[in-house]
Coordinates of C-alpha atoms in Angstrom, one line a residue:
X871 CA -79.8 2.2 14.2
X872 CA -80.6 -1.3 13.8
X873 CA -78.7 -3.0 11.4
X874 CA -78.9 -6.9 9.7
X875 CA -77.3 -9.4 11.5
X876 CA -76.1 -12.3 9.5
X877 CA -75.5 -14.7 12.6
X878 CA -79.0 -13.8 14.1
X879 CA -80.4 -17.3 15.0
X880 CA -78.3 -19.0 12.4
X881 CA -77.1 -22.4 14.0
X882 CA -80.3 -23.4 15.4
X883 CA -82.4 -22.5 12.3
X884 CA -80.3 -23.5 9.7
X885 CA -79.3 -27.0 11.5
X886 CA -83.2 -27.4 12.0
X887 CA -83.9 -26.5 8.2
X888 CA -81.1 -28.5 6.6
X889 CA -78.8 -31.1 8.6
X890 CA -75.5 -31.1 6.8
X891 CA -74.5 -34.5 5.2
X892 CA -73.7 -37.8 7.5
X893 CA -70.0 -38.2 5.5
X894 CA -69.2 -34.3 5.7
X895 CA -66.0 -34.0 8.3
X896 CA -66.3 -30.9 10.9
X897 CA -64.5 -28.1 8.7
X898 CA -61.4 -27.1 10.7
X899 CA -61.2 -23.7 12.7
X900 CA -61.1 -21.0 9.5
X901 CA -57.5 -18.8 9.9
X902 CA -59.1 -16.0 7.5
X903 CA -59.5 -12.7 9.0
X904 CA -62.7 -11.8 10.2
X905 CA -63.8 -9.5 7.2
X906 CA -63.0 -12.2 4.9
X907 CA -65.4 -14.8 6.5
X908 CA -68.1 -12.4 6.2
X909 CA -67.5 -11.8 2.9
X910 CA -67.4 -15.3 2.4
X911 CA -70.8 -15.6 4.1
X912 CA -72.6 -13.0 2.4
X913 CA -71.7 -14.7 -0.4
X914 CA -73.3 -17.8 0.3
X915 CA -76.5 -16.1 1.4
X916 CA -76.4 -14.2 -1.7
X917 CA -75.9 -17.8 -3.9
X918 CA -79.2 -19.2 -1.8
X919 CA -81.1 -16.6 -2.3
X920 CA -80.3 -16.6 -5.9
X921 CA -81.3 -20.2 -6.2
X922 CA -83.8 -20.0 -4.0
X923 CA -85.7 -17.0 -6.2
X924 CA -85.2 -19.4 -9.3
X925 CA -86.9 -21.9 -7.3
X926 CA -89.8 -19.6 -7.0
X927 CA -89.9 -18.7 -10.5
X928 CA -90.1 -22.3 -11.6
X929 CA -92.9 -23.0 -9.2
X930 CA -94.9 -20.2 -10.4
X931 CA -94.2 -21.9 -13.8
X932 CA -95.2 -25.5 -12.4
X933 CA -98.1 -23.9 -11.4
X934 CA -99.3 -22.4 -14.4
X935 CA -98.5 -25.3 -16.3
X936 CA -100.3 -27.8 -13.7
X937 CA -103.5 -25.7 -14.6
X938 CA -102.8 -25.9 -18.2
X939 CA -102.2 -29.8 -18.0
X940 CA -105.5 -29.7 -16.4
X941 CA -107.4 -27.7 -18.5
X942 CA -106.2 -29.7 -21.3
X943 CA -106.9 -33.0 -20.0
X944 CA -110.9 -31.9 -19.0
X945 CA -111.3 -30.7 -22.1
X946 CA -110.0 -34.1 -24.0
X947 CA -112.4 -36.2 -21.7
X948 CA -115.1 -34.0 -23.0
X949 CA -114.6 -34.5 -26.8
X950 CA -114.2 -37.8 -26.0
X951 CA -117.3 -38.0 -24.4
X952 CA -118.7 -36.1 -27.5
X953 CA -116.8 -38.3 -30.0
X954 CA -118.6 -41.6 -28.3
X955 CA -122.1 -39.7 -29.1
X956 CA -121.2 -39.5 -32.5
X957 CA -119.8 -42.7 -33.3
X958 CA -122.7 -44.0 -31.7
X959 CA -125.3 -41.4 -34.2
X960 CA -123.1 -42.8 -37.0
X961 CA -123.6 -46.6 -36.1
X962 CA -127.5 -45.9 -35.9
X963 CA -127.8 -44.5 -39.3
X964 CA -125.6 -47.4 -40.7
X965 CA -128.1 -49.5 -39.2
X966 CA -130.9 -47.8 -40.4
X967 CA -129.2 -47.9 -44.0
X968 CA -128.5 -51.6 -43.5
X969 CA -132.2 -52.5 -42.4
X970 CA -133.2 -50.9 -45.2
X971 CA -134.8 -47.3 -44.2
X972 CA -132.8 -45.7 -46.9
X973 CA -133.9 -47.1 -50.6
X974 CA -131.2 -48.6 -52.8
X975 CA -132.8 -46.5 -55.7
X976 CA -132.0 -43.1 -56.3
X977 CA -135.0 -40.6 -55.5
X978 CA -135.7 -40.0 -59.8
X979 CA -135.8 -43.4 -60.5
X980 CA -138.3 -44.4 -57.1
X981 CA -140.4 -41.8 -58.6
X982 CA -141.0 -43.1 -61.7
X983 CA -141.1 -46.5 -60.5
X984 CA -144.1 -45.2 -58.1
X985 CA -147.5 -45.5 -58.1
X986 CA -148.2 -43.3 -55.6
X987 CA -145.9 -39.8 -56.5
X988 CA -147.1 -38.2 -53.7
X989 CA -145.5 -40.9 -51.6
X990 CA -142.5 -40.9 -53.8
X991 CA -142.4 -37.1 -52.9
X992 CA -142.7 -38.1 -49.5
X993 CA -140.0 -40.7 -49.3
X994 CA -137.3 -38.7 -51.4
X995 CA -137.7 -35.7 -48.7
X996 CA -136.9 -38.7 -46.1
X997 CA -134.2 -39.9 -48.0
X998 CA -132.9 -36.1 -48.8
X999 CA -132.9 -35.6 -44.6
X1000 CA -131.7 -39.4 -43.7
X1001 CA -128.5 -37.8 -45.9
X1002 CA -128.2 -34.9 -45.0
X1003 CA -128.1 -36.6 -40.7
X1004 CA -125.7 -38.7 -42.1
X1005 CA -123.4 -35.8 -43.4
X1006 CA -123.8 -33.8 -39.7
X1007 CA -122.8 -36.8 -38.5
X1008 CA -120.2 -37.4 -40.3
X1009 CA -118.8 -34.2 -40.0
X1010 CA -119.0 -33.8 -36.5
X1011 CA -117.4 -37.3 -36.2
X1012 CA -114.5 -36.3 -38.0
X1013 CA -113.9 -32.9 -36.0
X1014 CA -114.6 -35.0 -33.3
X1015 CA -111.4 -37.1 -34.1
X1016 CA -109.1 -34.5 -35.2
X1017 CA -110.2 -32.3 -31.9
X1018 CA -109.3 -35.5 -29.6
X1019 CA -106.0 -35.9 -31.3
X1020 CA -104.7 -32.3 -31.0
X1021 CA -106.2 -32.3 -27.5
X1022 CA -104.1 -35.8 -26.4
X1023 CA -101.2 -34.6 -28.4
X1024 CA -101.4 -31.1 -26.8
X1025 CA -101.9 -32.9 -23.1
X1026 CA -99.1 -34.9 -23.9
X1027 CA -96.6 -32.0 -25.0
X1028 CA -98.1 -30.2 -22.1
X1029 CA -97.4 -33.1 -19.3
X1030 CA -93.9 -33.2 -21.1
X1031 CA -93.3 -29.3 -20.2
X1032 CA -94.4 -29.8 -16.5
X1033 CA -92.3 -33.0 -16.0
X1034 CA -89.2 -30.9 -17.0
X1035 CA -90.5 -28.1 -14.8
X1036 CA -90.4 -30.4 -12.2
X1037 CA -87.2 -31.7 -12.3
X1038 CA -85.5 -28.5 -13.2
X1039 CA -86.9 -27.7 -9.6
X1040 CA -85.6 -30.3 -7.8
X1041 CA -82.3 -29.2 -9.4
X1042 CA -82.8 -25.9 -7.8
X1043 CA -83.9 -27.2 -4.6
X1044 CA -80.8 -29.3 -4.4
X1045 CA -78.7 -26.3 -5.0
X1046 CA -80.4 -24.6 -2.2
X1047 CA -79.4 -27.0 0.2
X1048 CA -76.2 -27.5 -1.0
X1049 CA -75.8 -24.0 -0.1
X1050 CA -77.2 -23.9 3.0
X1051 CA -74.6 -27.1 3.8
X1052 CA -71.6 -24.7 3.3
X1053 CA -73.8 -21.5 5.4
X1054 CA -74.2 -24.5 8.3
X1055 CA -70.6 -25.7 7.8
X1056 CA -69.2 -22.2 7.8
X1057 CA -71.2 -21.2 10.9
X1058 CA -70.5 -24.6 13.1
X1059 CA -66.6 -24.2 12.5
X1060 CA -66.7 -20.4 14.4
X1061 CA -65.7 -20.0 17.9
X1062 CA -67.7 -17.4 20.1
X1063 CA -65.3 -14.6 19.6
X1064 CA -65.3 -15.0 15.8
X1065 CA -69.0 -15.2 16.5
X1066 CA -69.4 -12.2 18.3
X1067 CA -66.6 -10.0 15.8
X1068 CA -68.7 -10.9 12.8
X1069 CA -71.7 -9.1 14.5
X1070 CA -69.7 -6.3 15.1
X1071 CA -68.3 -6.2 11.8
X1072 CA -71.6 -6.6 9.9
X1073 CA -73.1 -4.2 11.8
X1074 CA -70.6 -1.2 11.6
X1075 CA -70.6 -1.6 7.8
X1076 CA -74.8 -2.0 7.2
X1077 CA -74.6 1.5 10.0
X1078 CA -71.6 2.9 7.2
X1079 CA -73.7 2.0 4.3
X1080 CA -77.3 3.6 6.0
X1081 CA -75.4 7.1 6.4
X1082 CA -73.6 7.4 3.3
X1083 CA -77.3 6.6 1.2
X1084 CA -79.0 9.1 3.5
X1085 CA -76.0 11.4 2.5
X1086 CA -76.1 10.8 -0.9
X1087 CA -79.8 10.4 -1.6
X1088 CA -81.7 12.7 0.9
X1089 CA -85.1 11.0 0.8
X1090 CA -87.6 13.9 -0.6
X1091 CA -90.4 11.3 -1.0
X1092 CA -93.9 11.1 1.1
X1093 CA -93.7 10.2 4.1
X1094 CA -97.1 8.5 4.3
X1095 CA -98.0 5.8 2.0
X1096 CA -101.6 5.6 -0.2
X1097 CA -104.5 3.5 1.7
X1098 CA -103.5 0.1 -0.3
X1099 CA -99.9 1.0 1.1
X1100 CA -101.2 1.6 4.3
X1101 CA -102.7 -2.3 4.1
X1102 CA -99.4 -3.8 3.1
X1103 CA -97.0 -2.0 5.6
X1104 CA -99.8 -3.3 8.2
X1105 CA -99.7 -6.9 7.2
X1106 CA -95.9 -6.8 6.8
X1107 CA -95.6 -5.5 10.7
X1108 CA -97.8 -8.5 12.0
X1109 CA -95.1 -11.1 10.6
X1110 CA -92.4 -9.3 12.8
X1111 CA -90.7 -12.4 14.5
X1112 CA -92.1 -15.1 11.8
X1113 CA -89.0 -17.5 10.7
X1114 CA -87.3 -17.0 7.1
X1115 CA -87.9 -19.9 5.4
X1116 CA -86.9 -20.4 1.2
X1117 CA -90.0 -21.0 -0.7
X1118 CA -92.0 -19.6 1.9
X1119 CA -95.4 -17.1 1.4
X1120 CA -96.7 -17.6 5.0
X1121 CA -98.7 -17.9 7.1
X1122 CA -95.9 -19.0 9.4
X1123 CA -92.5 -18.2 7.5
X1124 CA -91.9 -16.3 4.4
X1125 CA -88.9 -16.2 2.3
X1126 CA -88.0 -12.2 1.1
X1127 CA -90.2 -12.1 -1.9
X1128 CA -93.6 -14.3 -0.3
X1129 CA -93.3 -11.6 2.4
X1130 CA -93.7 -8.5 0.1
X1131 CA -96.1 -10.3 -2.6
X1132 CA -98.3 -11.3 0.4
X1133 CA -98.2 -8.2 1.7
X1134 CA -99.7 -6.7 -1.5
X1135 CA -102.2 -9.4 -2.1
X1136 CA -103.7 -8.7 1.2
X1137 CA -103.6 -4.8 0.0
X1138 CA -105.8 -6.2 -2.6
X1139 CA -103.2 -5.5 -5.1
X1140 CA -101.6 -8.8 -6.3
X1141 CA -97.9 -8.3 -7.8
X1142 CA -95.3 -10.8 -9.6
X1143 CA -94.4 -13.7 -6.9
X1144 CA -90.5 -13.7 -7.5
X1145 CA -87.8 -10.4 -6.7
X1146 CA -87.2 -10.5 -10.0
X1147 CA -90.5 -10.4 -11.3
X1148 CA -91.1 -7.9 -9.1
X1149 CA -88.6 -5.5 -10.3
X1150 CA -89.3 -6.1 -13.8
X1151 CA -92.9 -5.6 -14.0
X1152 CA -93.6 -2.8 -11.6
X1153 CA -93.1 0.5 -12.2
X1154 CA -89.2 1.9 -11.1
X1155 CA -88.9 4.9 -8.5
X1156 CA -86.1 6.6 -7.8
X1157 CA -84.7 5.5 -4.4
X1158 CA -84.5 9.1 -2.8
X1159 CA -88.4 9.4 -3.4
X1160 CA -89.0 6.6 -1.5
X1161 CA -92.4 6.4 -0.2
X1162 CA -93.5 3.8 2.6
X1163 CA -95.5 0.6 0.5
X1164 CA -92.5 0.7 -2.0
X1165 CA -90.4 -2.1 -2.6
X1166 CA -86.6 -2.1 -2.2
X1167 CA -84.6 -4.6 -4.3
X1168 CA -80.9 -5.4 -3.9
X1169 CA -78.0 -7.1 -5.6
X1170 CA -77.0 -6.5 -9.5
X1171 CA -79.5 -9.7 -10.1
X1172 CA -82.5 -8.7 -8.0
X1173 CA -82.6 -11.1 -5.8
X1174 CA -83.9 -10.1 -2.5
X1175 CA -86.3 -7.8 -2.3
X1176 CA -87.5 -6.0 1.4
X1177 CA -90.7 -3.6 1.9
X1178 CA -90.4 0.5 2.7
X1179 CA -92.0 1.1 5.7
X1180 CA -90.5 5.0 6.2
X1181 CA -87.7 6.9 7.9
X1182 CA -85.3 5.0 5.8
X1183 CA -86.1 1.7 7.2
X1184 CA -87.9 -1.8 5.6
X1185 CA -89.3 -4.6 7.0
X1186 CA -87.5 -7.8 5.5
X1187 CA -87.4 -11.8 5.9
X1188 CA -83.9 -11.6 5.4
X1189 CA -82.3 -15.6 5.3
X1190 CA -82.4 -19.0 6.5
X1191 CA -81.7 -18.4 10.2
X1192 CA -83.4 -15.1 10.4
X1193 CA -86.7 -13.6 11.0
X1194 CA -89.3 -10.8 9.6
X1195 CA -87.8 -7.5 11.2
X1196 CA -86.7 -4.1 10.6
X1197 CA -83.7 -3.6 8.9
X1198 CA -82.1 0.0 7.4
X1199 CA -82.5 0.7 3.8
X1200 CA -79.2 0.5 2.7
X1201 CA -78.2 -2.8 4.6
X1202 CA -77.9 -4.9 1.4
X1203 CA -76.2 -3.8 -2.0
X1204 CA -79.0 -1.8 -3.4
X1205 CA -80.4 -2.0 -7.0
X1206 CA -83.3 0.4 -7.0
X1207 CA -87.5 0.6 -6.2
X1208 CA -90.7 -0.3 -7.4
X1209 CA -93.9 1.0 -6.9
X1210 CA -96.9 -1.3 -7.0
X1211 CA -99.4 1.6 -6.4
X1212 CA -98.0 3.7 -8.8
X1213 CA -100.5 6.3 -9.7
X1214 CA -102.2 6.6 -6.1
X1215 CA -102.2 9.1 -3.8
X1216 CA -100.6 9.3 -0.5
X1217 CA -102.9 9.6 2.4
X1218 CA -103.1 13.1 3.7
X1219 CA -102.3 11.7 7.2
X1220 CA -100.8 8.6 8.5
X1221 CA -99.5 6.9 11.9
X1222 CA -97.7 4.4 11.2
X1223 CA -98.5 0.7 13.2
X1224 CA -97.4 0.3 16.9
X1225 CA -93.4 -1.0 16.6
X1226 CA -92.1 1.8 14.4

């Protein structure tokens, strides 16, 4: 049974992904047993990944609110571009007043002043439309103003919202790295036998964990997936061997949640970007129904998130340090299911890709 290995590629990725600080000394040789550096370890990973999700959050959030911004700011340049017609209208028509088109006299008295009533008649009409252009005008000048300074003041608030997007992001970017400092740290202070034991050690208990969840939770659930399922669990198995990287939605590296939202976008089904999102919004499954095209989420604050792909098995982007591969069910702390294609039916026969 293949299980997740937590030192798989570790040093080289994580050292290319984030060199630890210039002032940090070499931590000394760790005297902790074994068990307690991987626990130690996994608890790092599980604080990056943690961050690392809330970093995706708020750049789904920056994105949104980039658009808005946007949106906003085309929208004031064309009511300003519609206030500048009106002004100008409304500076024609006081020059038209001012040259004298429009009579001093009201329209009763021209009309009894008149010799000709029939051009009195005339003229009043003239007058009656010259006022009533001059009350469009206004009008729409005024609108014009108040709609260009909710717009600015709206653009403004809006710019204010993305700026504190933005830095809350490089907040959480920093705390990724920070993280992955310690992971690197950690890592670089192991001799090879440590090494080696912590492979065996992780291994042995992700194997322990695999057969007490198929003991517990026979899996009565379809064993073939619906056609959109079918799409996703086809993409996922061409990014086999593709780096983890945080932040990630490919095409070369994914982080755990741009591997399974991908995976459904290109099933033509597009689902939440984050884990978290993911197991909020979809609909829940119970994990002994389990049918390949499901998504698996883990830890108490869903924050890692791996695809079903049958026999008790999901395909993963794991961690920094890692790549997309097949990983047992129960390998991580698991939270529960979602089904994206809730509501379709399995396919009445399936083979599942080459590399099962």
């Amino acid at each position: 049974m293949r299980s997740i290995c937590i030192i798989a590629l570790a040093a080289g990725a994580i050292a290319t992904a984030l060199a630890p600080p210039a002032s940090a000394a070499p931590a000394p040789p760790p005297t902790q047993p074994v068990s307690a550096l991987l626990a130690q370890l996994r608890s790092l990973y599980q604080k990056t990944e943690e961050a690392s999700e809330a970093y995706n959050a708020t750049e789904e959030k920056l994105k949104k609110q980039r658009a808005k911004v946007d949106k906003l700011n085309e929208d004031l340049a064309e009511t300003r571009i519609a206030l500048t017609a009106s002004r100008d209208a409304a500076g024609r028509l006081a020059r038209e007043q001012y040259r004298g088109t429009a009579s001093p006299l009201s329209p009763y008295v021209t009309f009894l002043l008149s010799g000709d009533p029939q051009q009195a008649l005339d003229q009043s009409h003239q007058w009656h439309r010259a006022a009533d252009r001059r009350a469009v005008t206004v009008d729409r000048l005024t609108a014009g103003e108040k709609r260009s300074a909710t717009l600015a003041s709206e653009a403004r608030d809006a710019l204010n919202v993305q700026q504190t997007l933005a830095a809350t992001q490089k907040q959480q970017r920093d705390t990724v790295q920070k993280h992955l400092s310690d992971v690197e740290r950690l890592l670089s202070s192991l001799n090879g036998a440590q090494l080696a034991e912590l492979q065996r050690l992780e291994a042995g208990q992700a194997d322990d964990a695999q057969r007490r969840f198929l003991a517990s939770a026979p899996l009565i659930g379809s064993r073939a997936p619906s056609a959109a399922g079918a799409k996703a669990i086809d993409f996922a198995y061409r990014q086999l061997g593709k780096p983890y990287l945080w932040g990630a939605e490919g095409p070369e590296s994914f982080d755990c949640s741009g591997l399974t939202s991908q995976a459904w976008a290109h099933a033509g089904d597009a689902i939440p970007r984050t884990s978290q999102e993911q197991w909020a919004s979809l609909p829940r499954v119970p994990l002994n129904e389990l049918r390949p095209g499901d998504l698996v989420l883990y830890f108490e604050g869903a924050t890692h998130v791996a695809l079903y792909i049958g026999n008790g098995m999901v395909i993963q982007a794991p961690r920094t340090g890692d790549r997309v591969k097949i990983s047992p069910v129960a390998g991580n702390p698991l939270l529960g299911a979602v089904r994206p294609d809730s509501g379709q039916a399995s396919l009445a026969s399936y083979e599942p890709p080459t590399g099962s």
